[in-house]
C-alpha positions as a printed NumPy array, in Angstrom:
array([[ -6.04 ,  -3.171,  -4.612],
       [ -2.714,  -2.274,  -3.021],
       [ -2.007,  -0.765,   0.391],
       [  1.47 ,   0.75 ,   0.535],
       [  3.943,   2.681,  -1.59 ],
       [  7.3  ,   1.004,  -1.021],
       [  9.377,  -1.513,  -2.952],
       [  7.001,  -4.438,  -2.425],
       [  3.85 ,  -2.418,  -3.067],
       [  5.244,  -1.103,  -6.36 ],
       [  6.041,  -4.649,  -7.46 ],
       [  2.302,  -5.361,  -7.475],
       [  1.026,  -2.26 ,  -9.251],
       [ -0.828,  -4.563, -11.623],
       [ -3.255,  -5.267,  -8.759],
       [ -4.056,  -1.592,  -8.063],
       [ -7.486,  -1.859,  -9.654],
       [ -8.076,  -5.572,  -9.091],
       [-10.824,  -5.928,  -6.496],
       [-10.235,  -9.676,  -6.142],
       [ -7.117,  -9.05 ,  -4.063],
       [ -5.967,  -6.614,  -1.373],
       [ -2.175,  -6.532,  -1.333],
       [ -1.206,  -5.439,   2.177],
       [  2.284,  -3.965,   1.692],
       [  2.228,  -1.136,   4.209],
       [  4.255,  -2.669,   6.985],
       [  7.194,  -1.611,   9.139],
       [ 10.074,  -0.418,   6.945],
       [ 12.885,  -0.736,   9.504],
       [ 12.904,  -4.154,  11.105],
       [ 15.884,  -3.397,  13.355],
       [ 14.672,  -0.294,  15.181],
       [ 10.886,  -0.129,  14.828],
       [  8.949,   1.166,  17.82 ],
       [  5.802,  -0.234,  19.479],
       [  3.919,   2.635,  17.817],
       [  5.112,   1.445,  14.382],
       [  3.845,  -2.057,  15.086],
       [  0.551,  -0.735,  16.456],
       [ -0.047,   1.311,  13.29 ],
       [  0.382,  -1.74 ,  11.085],
       [ -1.906,  -3.808,  13.312],
       [ -4.606,  -1.114,  13.297],
       [ -4.397,  -0.771,   9.519],
       [ -4.748,  -4.525,   9.141],
       [ -7.775,  -4.753,  11.443],
       [ -9.383,  -1.864,   9.549],
       [ -9.633,  -4.218,   6.554],
       [-11.899,  -6.718,   8.344],
       [-14.985,  -7.566,   6.333],
       [-13.436,  -7.045,   2.903],
       [-14.584,  -9.395,   0.163],
       [-11.159,  -9.459,  -1.503],
       [ -8.436, -11.937,  -0.634],
       [ -5.97 , -10.398,   1.816],
       [ -2.373, -10.956,   0.707],
       [  0.064, -10.201,   3.518],
       [  3.855, -10.139,   3.315],
       [  5.632, -11.64 ,   6.276],
       [  9.267, -12.699,   6.578],
       [ 11.313, -15.869,   6.108],
       [ 13.331, -14.675,   9.117],
       [ 10.674, -16.316,  11.294],
       [ 12.805, -19.441,  10.794],
       [ 16.009, -17.826,  12.131],
       [ 16.526, -19.22 ,  15.663],
       [ 18.731, -16.282,  16.646],
       [ 15.885, -13.82 ,  15.972],
       [ 13.122, -15.71 ,  17.784],
       [ 12.778, -13.08 ,  20.523],
       [ 13.314, -10.002,  18.314],
       [ 10.52 ,  -7.44 ,  18.396],
       [ 10.018,  -7.494,  14.627],
       [  9.716, -11.296,  14.574],
       [  7.268, -11.318,  17.493],
       [  5.215,  -8.705,  15.633],
       [  5.163, -10.757,  12.433],
       [  4.025, -13.853,  14.338],
       [  1.243, -11.783,  15.898],
       [  0.156, -10.392,  12.529],
       [  0.108, -13.844,  10.938],
       [ -2.049, -15.117,  13.795],
       [ -4.503, -12.235,  13.461],
       [ -4.833, -12.824,   9.739],
       [ -5.564, -16.527,  10.203],
       [ -8.204, -15.69 ,  12.821],
       [ -9.873, -12.691,  11.153],
       [ -9.526, -13.238,   7.383],
       [-10.773, -16.558,   6.051],
       [ -9.672, -15.702,   2.51 ],
       [ -6.018, -14.841,   2.948],
       [ -2.578, -15.666,   1.623],
       [  0.519, -15.059,   3.742],
       [  3.731, -14.831,   1.717],
       [  6.956, -14.885,   3.712],
       [  9.658, -13.051,   1.812],
       [ 13.445, -13.061,   2.203],
       [ 15.611,  -9.937,   1.957],
       [ 14.297,  -8.326,  -1.212],
       [ 16.738,  -6.42 ,  -3.437],
       [ 15.651,  -3.619,  -5.755],
       [ 15.718,   0.091,  -6.483],
       [ 14.466,   1.824,  -3.347],
       [ 15.484,   4.89 ,  -1.315],
       [ 14.792,   2.935,   1.884],
       [ 18.139,   2.929,   3.74 ],
       [ 17.061,   0.032,   5.97 ],
       [ 17.079,  -2.772,   3.408],
       [ 20.003,  -5.109,   4.01 ],
       [ 21.825,  -4.345,   0.779],
       [ 21.246,  -0.583,   0.947],
       [ 22.547,  -0.636,   4.521],
       [ 25.709,  -2.413,   3.401],
       [ 26.18 ,  -0.072,   0.438],
       [ 25.79 ,   3.023,   2.62 ],
       [ 28.181,   1.798,   5.321],
       [ 30.813,   0.762,   2.777],
       [ 30.577,   3.968,   0.719],
       [ 30.774,   6.146,   3.842],
       [ 33.63 ,   4.155,   5.37 ],
       [ 31.559,   3.623,   8.499],
       [ 32.432,   0.604,  10.655],
       [ 29.895,  -2.156,  11.216],
       [ 29.748,  -5.654,  12.66 ],
       [ 29.497,  -8.765,  10.513],
       [ 28.082, -11.932,  12.047],
       [ 30.445, -14.706,  10.995],
       [ 27.817, -17.47 ,  11.114],
       [ 24.9  , -15.531,   9.626],
       [ 23.318, -16.242,   6.256],
       [ 20.591, -14.355,   4.44 ],
       [ 18.223, -15.355,   1.655],
       [ 18.137, -12.736,  -1.123],
       [ 15.621, -12.25 ,  -3.917],
       [ 15.304,  -9.744,  -6.75 ],
       [ 12.084,  -7.75 ,  -6.431],
       [ 11.462,  -8.613, -10.089],
       [ 11.518, -12.301,  -9.129],
       [  9.005, -11.581,  -6.367],
       [  6.802,  -9.82 ,  -8.92 ],
       [  6.98 , -12.837, -11.25 ],
       [  6.606, -15.646,  -8.741],
       [  3.904, -14.412,  -6.376],
       [  0.968, -13.154,  -8.52 ],
       [ -0.202, -16.585,  -9.734],
       [ -0.705, -17.639,  -6.103],
       [ -2.551, -14.465,  -5.19 ],
       [ -5.735, -15.205,  -7.115],
       [ -5.868, -18.991,  -7.401],
       [ -8.374, -20.759,  -5.112],
       [ -5.948, -23.502,  -4.045],
       [ -3.835, -20.944,  -2.157],
       [ -6.732, -19.687,  -0.032],
       [ -5.793, -19.721,   3.646],
       [ -2.189, -20.789,   3.066],
       [  1.243, -19.578,   4.152],
       [  4.062, -19.755,   1.592],
       [  7.786, -19.348,   2.246],
       [  8.873, -17.619,  -0.965],
       [ 12.642, -17.808,  -1.277],
       [ 15.304, -19.351,  -3.479],
       [ 17.3  , -22.469,  -2.622],
       [ 20.513, -21.218,  -1.052],
       [ 21.103, -18.573,   1.596],
       [ 24.148, -16.345,   1.221],
       [ 26.728, -16.225,   4.027],
       [ 26.823, -12.629,   5.232],
       [ 30.655, -12.365,   5.092],
       [ 30.452, -13.484,   1.437],
       [ 27.716, -10.923,   0.784],
       [ 29.878,  -8.15 ,   2.229],
       [ 32.814,  -9.227,   0.037],
       [ 30.61 ,  -9.133,  -3.057],
       [ 29.413,  -5.629,  -2.204],
       [ 33.001,  -4.494,  -1.68 ],
       [ 33.928,  -5.721,  -5.15 ],
       [ 30.939,  -4.045,  -6.8  ],
       [ 31.515,  -0.744,  -5.027],
       [ 35.314,  -0.916,  -5.336],
       [ 35.604,  -0.006,  -1.66 ],
       [ 36.824,  -1.931,   1.356],
       [ 34.366,  -2.281,   4.208],
       [ 35.42 ,  -1.366,   7.739],
       [ 34.125,  -4.391,   9.592],
       [ 34.507,  -6.28 ,  12.836],
       [ 33.596,  -9.944,  12.533],
       [ 31.799, -11.427,  15.524],
       [ 31.01 , -15.063,  16.31 ],
       [ 27.253, -14.818,  16.005],
       [ 24.373, -15.504,  13.658],
       [ 22.706, -18.549,  12.157],
       [ 22.598, -20.162,   8.716],
       [ 19.06 , -21.508,   8.833],
       [ 17.073, -23.527,   6.295],
       [ 13.753, -22.437,   4.779],
       [ 11.519, -25.014,   3.096],
       [ 10.576, -23.371,  -0.206],
       [  8.921, -26.464,  -1.73 ],
       [  5.471, -24.889,  -2.099],
       [  6.909, -21.778,  -3.751],
       [  8.988, -23.854,  -6.178],
       [  5.928, -25.899,  -7.085],
       [  3.905, -22.736,  -7.727],
       [  6.754, -21.296,  -9.809],
       [  7.042, -24.475, -11.862],
       [  3.291, -24.63 , -12.456],
       [  2.578, -20.998, -13.23 ],
       [  5.637, -18.778, -13.818],
       [  6.672, -20.343, -17.122],
       [ 10.33 , -19.5  , -16.472],
       [ 13.407, -21.49 , -15.397],
       [ 13.988, -21.66 , -11.654],
       [ 16.754, -19.175, -10.681],
       [ 20.16 , -20.748, -10.165],
       [ 22.069, -20.83 ,  -6.863],
       [ 24.339, -17.923,  -7.786],
       [ 21.611, -15.621,  -9.073],
       [ 22.166, -13.362,  -6.07 ],
       [ 25.497, -12.227,  -7.552],
       [ 23.768, -11.076, -10.734],
       [ 21.064,  -9.379,  -8.67 ],
       [ 23.639,  -7.356,  -6.727],
       [ 25.371,  -6.405,  -9.972],
       [ 22.024,  -5.352, -11.458],
       [ 21.224,  -2.915,  -8.655],
       [ 24.626,  -1.937,  -7.265],
       [ 26.957,  -2.181, -10.248],
       [ 26.594,   1.599, -10.489],
       [ 26.579,   2.013,  -6.68 ],
       [ 22.934,   3.068,  -6.682],
       [ 20.002,   0.929,  -5.56 ],
       [ 17.938,   4.072,  -4.929],
       [ 16.114,   4.853,  -8.145]])
């Protein structure tokens, strides 16, 4: 069963009619400007699932580890949701995702935001010290399902990301090259390049995915895959 209709929900369409799992992928779509009402809706929808016999699979964020975002509303909300799940759903799996890249009309994903600002020639700030973990939605769809039904992952929280974060200034440069446009940016001394321990996810990938672990520069190929034609919206 799948709750949601966005990029993450579509990645798990294979679970639509699987009553062993409830994929909760109906969260806040704009982490930077969500309102208290947006957070309340997600919380109410979550609590409405109490008593289900299926395993609840909830998607949180690796940004919980970013010290510069500790007090951000979105991060506080995610911590609250994780706590509720641990208290109310004995059979659960919390998967913390990085910035996921894929075809989506959502203008609030990191890479769609960058594409739109660059293509429109609109100025934006770049945090000089910031890094972001990126992952292809197809990689998410390959790496997560084995954990979603196996008993050993019951009641666990998994940070699902690749090994190396991408410095945001480097990410902007890569997008400029793909789009053949120069970004109008102001670099500010801010941000954090934090580490996420992905050991559990790598172990699950090695045991169940049956594919080589993605290399450190895979993010470049992922950007080319989705933005080589300046789209990312299909």
